[in-house]
Short mmCIF file of N, CA and C in Angstrom, two decimals:
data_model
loop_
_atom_site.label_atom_id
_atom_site.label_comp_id
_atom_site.label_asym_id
_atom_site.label_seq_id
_atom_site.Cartn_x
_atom_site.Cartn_y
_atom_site.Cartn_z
N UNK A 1 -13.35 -29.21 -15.58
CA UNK A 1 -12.53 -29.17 -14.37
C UNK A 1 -13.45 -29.38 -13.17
N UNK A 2 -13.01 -30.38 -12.43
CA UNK A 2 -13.63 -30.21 -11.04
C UNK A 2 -13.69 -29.10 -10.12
N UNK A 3 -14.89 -29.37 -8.80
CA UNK A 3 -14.78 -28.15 -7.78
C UNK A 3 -13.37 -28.52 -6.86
N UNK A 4 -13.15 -29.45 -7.24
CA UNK A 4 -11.97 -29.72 -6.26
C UNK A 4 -10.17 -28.82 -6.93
N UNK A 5 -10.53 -29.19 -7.96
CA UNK A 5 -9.49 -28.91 -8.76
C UNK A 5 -9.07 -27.45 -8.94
N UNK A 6 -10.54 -27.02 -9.43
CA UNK A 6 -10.68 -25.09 -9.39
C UNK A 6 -10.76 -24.65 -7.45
N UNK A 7 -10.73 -25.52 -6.27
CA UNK A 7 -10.55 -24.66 -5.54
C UNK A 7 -8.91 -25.09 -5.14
N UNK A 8 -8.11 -25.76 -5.55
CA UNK A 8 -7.09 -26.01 -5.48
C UNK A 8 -6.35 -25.30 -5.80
N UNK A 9 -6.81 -24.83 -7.22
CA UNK A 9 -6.42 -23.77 -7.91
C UNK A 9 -6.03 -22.55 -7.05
N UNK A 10 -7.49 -22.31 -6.71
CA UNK A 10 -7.45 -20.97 -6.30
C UNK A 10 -6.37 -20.87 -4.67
N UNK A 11 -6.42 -21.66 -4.14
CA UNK A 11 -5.77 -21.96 -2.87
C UNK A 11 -4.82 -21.61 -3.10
N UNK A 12 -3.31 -22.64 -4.43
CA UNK A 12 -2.20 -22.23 -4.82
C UNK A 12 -2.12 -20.42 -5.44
N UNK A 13 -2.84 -20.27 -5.91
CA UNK A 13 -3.16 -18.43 -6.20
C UNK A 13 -3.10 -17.65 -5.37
N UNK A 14 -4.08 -18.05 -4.43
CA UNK A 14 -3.80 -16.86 -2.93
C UNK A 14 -2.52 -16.95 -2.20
N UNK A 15 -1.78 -18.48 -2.12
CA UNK A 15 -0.70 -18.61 -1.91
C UNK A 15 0.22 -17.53 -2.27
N UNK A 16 0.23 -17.63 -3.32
CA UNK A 16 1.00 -17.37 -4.10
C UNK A 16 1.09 -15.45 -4.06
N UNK A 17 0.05 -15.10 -3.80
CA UNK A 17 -0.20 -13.42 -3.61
C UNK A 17 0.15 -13.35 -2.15
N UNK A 18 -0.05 -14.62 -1.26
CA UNK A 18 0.07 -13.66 -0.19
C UNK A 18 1.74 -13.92 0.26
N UNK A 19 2.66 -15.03 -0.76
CA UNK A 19 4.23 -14.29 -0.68
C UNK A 19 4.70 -13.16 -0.92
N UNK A 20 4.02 -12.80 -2.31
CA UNK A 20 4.53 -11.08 -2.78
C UNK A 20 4.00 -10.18 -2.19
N UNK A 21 2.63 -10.72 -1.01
CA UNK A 21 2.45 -9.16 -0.13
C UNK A 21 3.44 -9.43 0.43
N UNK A 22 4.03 -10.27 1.42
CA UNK A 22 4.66 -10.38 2.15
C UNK A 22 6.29 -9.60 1.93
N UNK A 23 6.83 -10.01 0.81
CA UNK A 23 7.95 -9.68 -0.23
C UNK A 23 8.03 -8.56 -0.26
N UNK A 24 6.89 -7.79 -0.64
CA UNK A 24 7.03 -6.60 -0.96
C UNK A 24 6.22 -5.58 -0.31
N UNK A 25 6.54 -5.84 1.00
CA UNK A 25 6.10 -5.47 2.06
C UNK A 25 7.44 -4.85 3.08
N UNK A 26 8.54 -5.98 2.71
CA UNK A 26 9.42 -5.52 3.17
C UNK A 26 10.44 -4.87 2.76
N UNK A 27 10.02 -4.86 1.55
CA UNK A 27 10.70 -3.46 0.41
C UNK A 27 10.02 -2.21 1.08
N UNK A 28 8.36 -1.85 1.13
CA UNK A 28 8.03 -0.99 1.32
C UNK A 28 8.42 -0.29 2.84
N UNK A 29 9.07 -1.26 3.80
CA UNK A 29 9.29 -1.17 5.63
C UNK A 29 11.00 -0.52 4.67
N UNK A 30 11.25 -1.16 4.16
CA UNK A 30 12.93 -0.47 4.09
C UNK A 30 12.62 0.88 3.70
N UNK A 31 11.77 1.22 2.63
CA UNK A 31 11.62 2.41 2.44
C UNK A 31 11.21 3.38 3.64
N UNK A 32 10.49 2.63 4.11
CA UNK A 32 10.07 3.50 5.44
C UNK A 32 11.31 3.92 6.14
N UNK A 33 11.92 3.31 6.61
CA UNK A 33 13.47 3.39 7.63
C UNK A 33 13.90 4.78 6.67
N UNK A 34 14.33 4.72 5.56
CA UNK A 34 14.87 5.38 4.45
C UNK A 34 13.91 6.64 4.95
N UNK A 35 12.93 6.48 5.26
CA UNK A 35 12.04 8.29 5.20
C UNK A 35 12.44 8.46 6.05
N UNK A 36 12.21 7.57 7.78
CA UNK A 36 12.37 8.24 9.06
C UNK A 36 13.91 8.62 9.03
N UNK A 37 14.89 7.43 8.64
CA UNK A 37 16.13 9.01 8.42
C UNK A 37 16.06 9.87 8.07
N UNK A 38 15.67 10.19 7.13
CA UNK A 38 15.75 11.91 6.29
C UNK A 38 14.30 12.24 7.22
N UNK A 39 14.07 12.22 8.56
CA UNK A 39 12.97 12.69 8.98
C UNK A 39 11.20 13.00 8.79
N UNK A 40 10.80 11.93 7.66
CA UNK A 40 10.06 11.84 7.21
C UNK A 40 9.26 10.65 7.89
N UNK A 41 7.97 11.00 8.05
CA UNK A 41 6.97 9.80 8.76
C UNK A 41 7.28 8.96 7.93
N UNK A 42 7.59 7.33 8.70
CA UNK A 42 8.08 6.48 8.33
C UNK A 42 6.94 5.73 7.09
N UNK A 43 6.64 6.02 6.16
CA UNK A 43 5.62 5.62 5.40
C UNK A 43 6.54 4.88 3.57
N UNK A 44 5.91 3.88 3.42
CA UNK A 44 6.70 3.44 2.27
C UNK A 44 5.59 2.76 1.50
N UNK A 45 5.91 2.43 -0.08
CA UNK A 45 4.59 2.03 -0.84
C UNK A 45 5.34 1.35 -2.28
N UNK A 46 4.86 0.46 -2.35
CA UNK A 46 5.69 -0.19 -3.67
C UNK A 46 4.71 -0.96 -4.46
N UNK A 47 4.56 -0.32 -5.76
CA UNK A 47 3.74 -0.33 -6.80
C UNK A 47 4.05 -1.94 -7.49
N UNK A 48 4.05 -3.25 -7.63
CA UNK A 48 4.45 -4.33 -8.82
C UNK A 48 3.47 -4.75 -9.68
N UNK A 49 3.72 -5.95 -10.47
CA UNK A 49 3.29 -6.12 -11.22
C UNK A 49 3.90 -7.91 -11.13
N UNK A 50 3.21 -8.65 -10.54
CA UNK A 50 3.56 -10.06 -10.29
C UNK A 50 5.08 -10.25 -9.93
N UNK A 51 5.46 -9.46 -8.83
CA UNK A 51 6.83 -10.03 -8.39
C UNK A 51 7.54 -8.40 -8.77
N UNK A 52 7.62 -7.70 -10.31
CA UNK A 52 8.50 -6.93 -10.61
C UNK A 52 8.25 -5.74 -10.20
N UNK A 53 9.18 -5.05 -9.75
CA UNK A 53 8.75 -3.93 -8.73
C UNK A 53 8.70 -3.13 -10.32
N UNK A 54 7.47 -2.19 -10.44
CA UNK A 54 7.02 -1.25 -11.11
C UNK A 54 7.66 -0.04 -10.64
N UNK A 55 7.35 0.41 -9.49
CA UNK A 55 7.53 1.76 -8.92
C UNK A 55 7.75 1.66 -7.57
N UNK A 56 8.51 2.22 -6.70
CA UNK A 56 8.28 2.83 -4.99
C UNK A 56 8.67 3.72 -4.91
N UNK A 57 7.96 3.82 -3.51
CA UNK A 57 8.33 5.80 -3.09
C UNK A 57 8.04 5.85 -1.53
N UNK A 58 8.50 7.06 -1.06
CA UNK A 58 7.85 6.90 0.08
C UNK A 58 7.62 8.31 0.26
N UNK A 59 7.45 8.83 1.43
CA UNK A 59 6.62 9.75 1.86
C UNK A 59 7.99 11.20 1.80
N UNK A 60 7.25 12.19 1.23
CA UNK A 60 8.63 13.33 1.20
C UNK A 60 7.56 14.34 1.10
N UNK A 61 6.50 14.61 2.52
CA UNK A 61 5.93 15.78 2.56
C UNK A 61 6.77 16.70 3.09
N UNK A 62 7.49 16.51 4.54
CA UNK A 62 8.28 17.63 5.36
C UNK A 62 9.26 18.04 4.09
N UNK A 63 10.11 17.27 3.43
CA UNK A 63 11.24 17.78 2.46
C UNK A 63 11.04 18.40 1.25
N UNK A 64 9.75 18.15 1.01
CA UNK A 64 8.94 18.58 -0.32
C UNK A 64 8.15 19.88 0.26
N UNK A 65 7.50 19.98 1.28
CA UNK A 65 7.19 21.00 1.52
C UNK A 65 5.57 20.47 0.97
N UNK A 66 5.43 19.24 0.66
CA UNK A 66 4.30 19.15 -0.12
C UNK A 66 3.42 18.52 0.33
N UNK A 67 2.27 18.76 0.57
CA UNK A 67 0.97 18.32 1.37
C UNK A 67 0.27 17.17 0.94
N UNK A 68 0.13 16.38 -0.40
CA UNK A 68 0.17 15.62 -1.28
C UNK A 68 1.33 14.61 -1.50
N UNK A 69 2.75 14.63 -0.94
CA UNK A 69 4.07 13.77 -1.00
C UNK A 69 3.54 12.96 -0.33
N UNK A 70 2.33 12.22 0.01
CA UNK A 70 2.35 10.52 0.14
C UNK A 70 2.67 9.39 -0.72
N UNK A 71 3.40 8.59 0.06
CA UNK A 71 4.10 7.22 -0.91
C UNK A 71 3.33 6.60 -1.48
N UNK A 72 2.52 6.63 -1.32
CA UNK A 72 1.22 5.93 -2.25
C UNK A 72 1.14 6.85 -3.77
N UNK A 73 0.57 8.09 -3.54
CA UNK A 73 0.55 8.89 -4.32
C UNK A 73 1.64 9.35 -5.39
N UNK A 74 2.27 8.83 -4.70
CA UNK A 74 4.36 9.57 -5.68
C UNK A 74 4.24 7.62 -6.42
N UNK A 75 4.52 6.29 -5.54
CA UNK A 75 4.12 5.30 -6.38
C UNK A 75 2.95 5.04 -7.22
N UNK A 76 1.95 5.44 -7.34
CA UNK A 76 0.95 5.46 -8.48
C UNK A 76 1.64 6.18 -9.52
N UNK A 77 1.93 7.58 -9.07
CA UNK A 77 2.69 8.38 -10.19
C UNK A 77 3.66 7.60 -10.86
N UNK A 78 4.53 7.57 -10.27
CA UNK A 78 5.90 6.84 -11.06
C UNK A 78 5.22 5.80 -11.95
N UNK A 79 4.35 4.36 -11.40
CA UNK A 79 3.86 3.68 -12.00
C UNK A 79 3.20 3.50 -13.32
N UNK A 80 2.39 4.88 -13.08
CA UNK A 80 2.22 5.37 -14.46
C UNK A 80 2.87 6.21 -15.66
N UNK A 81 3.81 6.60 -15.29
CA UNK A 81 4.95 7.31 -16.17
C UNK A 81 5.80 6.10 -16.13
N UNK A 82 5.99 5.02 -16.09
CA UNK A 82 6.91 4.01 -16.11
C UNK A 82 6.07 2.86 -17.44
N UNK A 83 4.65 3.03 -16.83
CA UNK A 83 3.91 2.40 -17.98
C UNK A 83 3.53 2.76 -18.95
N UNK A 84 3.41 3.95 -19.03
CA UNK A 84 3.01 4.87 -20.29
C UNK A 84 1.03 5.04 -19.96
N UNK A 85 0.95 4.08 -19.20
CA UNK A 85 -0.86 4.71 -19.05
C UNK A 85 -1.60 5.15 -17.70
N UNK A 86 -2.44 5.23 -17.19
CA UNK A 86 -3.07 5.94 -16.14
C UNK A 86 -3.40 4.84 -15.47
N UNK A 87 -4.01 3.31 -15.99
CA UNK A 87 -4.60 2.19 -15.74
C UNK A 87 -3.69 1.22 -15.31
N UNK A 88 -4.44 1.03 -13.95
CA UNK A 88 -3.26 0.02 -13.08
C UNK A 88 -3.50 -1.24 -12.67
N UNK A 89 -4.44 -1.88 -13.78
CA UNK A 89 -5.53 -2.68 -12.82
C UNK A 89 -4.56 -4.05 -13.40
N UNK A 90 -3.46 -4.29 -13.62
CA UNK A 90 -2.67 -5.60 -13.11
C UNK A 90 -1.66 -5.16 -12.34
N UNK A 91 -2.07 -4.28 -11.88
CA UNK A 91 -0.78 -4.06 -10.77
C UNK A 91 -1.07 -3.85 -9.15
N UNK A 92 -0.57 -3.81 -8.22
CA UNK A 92 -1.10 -4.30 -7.19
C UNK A 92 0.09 -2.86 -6.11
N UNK A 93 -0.98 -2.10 -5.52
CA UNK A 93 -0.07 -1.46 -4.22
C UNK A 93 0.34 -1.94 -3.09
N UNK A 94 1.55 -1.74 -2.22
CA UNK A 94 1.75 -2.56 -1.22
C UNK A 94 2.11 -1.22 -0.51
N UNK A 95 2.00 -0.58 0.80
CA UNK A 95 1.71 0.25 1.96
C UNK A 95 2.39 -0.06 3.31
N UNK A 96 2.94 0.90 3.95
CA UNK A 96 3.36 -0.17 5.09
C UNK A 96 2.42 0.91 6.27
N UNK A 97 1.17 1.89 5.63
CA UNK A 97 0.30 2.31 6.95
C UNK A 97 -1.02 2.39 5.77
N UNK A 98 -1.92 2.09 5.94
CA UNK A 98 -3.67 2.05 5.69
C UNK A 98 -3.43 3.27 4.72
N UNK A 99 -4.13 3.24 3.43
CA UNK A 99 -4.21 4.82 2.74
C UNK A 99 -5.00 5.75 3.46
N UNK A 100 -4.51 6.65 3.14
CA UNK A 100 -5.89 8.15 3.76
C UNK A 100 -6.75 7.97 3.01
N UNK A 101 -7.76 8.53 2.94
CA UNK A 101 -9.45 9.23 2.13
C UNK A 101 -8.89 9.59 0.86
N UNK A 102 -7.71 10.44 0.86
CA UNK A 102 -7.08 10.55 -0.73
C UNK A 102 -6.20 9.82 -1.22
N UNK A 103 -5.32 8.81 -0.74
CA UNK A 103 -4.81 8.32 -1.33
C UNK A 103 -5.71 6.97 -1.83
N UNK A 104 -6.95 6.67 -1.12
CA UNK A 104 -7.67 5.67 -1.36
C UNK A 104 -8.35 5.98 -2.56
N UNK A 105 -8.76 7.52 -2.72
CA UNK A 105 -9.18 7.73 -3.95
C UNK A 105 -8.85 7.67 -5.14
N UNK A 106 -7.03 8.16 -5.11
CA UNK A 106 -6.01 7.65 -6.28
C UNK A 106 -6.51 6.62 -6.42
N UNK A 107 -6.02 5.97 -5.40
CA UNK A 107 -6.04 4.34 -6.09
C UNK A 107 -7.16 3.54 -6.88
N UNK A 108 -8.44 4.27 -6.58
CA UNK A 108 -9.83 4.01 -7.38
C UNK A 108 -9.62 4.16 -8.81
N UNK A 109 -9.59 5.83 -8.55
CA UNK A 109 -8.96 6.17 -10.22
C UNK A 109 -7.98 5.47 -10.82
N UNK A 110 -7.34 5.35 -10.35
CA UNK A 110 -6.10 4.57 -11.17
C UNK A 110 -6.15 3.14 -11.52
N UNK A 111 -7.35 2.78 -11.27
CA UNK A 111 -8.11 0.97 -11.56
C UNK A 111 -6.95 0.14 -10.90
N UNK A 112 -6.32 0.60 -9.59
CA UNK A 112 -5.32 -0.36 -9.27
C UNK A 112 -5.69 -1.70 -9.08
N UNK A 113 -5.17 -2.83 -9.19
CA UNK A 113 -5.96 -4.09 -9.47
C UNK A 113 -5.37 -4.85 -7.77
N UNK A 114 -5.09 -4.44 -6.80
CA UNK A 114 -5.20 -4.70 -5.10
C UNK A 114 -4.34 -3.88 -4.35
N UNK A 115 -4.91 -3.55 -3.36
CA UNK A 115 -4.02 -2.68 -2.51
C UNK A 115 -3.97 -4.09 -1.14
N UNK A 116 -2.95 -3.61 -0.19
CA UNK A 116 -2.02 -4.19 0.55
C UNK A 116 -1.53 -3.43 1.55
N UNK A 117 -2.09 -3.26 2.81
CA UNK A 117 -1.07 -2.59 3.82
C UNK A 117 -0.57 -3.09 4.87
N UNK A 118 0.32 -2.64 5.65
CA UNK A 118 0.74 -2.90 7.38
C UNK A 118 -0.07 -2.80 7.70
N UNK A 119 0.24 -1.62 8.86
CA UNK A 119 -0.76 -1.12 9.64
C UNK A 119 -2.11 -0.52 9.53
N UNK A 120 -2.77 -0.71 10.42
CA UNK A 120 -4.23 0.35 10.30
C UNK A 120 -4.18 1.31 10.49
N UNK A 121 -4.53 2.46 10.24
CA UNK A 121 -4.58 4.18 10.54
C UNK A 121 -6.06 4.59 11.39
N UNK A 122 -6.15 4.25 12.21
CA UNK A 122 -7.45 4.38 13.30
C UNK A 122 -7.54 5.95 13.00
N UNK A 123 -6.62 6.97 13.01
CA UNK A 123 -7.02 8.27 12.95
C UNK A 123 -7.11 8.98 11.25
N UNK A 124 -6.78 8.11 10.16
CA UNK A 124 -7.04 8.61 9.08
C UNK A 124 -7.28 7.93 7.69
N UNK A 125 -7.55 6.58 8.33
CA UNK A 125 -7.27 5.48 7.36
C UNK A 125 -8.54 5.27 6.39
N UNK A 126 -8.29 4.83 4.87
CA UNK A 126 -9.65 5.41 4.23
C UNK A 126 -10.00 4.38 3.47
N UNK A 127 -9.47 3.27 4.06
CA UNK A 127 -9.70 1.30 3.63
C UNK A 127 -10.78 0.88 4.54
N UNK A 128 -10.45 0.70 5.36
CA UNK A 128 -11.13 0.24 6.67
C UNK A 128 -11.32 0.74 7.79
N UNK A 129 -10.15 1.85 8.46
CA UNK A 129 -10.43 2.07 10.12
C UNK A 129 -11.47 3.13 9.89
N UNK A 130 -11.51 4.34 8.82
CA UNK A 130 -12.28 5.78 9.16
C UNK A 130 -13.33 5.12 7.93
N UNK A 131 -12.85 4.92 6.88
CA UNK A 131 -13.83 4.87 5.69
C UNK A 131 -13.21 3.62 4.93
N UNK A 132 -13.92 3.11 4.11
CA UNK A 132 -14.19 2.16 3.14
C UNK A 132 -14.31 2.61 1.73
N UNK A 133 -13.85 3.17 1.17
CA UNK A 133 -13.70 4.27 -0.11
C UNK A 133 -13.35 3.12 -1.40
N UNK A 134 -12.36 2.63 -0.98
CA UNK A 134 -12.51 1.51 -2.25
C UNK A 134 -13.20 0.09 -2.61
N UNK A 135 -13.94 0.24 -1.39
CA UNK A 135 -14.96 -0.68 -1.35
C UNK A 135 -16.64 -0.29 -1.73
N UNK A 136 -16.52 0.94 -1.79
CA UNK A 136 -17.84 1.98 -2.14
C UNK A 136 -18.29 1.58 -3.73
N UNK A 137 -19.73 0.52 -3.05
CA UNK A 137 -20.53 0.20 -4.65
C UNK A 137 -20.95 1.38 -5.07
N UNK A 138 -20.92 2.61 -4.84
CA UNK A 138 -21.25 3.49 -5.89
C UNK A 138 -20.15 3.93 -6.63
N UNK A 139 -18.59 3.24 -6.21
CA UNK A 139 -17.93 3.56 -7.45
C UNK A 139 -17.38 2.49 -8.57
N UNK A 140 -16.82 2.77 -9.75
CA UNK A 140 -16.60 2.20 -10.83
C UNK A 140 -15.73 1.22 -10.82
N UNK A 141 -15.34 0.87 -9.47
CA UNK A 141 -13.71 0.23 -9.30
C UNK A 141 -13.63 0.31 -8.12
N UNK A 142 -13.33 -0.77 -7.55
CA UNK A 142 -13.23 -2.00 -5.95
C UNK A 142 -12.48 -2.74 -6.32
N UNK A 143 -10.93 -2.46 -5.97
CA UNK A 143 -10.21 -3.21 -5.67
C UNK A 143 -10.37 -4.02 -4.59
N UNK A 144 -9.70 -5.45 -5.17
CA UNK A 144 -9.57 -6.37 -3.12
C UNK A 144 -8.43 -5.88 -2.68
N UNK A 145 -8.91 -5.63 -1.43
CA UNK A 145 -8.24 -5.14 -0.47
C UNK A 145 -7.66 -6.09 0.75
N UNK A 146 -6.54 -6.26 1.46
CA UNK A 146 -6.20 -6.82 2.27
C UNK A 146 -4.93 -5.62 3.41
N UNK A 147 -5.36 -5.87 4.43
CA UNK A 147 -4.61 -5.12 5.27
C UNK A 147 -3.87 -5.89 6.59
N UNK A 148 -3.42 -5.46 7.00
CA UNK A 148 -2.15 -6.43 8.40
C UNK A 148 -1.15 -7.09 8.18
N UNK A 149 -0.48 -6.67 6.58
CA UNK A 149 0.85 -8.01 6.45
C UNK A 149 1.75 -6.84 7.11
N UNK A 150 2.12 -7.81 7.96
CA UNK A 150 3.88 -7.28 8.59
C UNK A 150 2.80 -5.84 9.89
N UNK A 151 2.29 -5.89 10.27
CA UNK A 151 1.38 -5.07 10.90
C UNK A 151 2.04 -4.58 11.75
N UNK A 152 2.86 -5.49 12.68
CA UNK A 152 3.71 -5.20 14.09
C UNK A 152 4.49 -4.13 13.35
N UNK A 153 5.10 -4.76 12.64
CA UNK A 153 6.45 -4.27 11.98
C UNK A 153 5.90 -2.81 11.83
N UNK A 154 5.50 -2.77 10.72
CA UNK A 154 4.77 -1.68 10.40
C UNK A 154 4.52 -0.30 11.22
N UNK A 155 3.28 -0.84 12.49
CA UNK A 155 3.31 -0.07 13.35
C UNK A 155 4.24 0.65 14.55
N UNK A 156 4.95 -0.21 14.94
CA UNK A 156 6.75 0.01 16.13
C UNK A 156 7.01 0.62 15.56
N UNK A 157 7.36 1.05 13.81
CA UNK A 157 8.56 1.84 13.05
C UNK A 157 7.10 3.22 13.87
N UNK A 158 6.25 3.34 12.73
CA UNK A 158 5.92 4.31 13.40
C UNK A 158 5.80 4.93 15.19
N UNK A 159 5.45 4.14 15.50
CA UNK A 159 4.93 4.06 17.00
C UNK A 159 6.69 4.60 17.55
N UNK A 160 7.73 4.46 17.25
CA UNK A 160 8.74 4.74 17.45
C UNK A 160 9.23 6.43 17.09
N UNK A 161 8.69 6.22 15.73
CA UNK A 161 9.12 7.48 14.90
C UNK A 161 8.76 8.63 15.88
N UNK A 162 7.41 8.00 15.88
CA UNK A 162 6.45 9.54 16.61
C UNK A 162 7.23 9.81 18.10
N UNK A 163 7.29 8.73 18.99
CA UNK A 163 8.07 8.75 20.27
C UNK A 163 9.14 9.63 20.23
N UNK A 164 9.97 9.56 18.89
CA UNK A 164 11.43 10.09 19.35
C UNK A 164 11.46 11.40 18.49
N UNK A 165 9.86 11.27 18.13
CA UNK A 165 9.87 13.09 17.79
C UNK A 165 9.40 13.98 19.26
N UNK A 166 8.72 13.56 19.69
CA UNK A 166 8.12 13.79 20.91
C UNK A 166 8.92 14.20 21.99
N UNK A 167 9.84 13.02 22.15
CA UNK A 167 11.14 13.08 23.27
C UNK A 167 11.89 14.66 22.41
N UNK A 168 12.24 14.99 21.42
CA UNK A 168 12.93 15.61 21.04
C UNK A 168 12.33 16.96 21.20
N UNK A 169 11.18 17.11 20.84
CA UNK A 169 10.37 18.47 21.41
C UNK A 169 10.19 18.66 22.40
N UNK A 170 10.35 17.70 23.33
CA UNK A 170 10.51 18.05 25.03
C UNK A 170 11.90 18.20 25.32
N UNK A 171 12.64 18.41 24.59
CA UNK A 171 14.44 18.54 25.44
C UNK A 171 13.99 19.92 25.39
#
């Protein structure tokens, strides 16, 4: 095969991944809407596997009471009780805010094979804005990572959410 041919290749490939971030990106923003009704930070996360949605979830700390109910964390779970194994490395996370420090760590463990987010988390984000955790050569597993699909989007839901919690604690 030629270099022309194998980077052709690869061109139609990235193509091709960066529809299903896109795709399923806006599965993970609906989920979000879905939390900030039931009053939950607008956070959403959808686990696939080339197109087929594996798992989603989104964020149900306030309703759960649970400090750990990140959508990331509840979609890895499901993902793996849906697959029968712990190992996720053809499957790909999609995020609609940057993982934290722990949910970046799930995702190590869990050999997820790419993570995917909206927005950046400047105050807790554990991809790129605070830390680089799944990019860390001292661990066993570095996923590629890509962050900013649907970013605007992403961020307004929040950037909104928080506003009209705000307005509401000031009445």
């Amino acid at each position: 095969m030629t270099v022309s041919k194998r980077a052709s290749r690869r061109r139609r490939r990235r193509a091709r991944l960066i529809d299903w971030d896109r795709i399923m990106m806006k599965r993970a923003l609906d989920l979000a809407r879905e939390a900030a009704a039931r009053g939950e930070v607008p956070v959403g996360a959808v686990v696939h596997r080339d197109g087929e949605i594996i798992a989603e979830a989104a964020n149900t700390r306030e309703h759960d009471g649970d400090p750990v109910g990140h959508a990331e964390l509840l979609a890895l779970q499901q993902a793996g009780r849906s697959l029968g194994r712990w190992r996720l490395t053809d499957c790909n996370l999609v995020v609609t805010l940057e993982p934290c420090a722990m949910c970046a760590g799930a995702m190590v463990n869990a050999r997820i094979g790419r993570v995917v987010w909206g927005a950046d988390d400047p105050k807790a984000g554990g991809c790129r804005s605070l830390y680089e955790i799944p990019a860390d050569p001292r661990l066993n597993h570095r996923p590629p990572m890509r962050g900013g699909v649907h970013a605007t989007v992403s961020s307004g839901l929040l950037r909104s959410f928080f506003q009209a919690r705000r307005k509401k604690k000031s009445c």
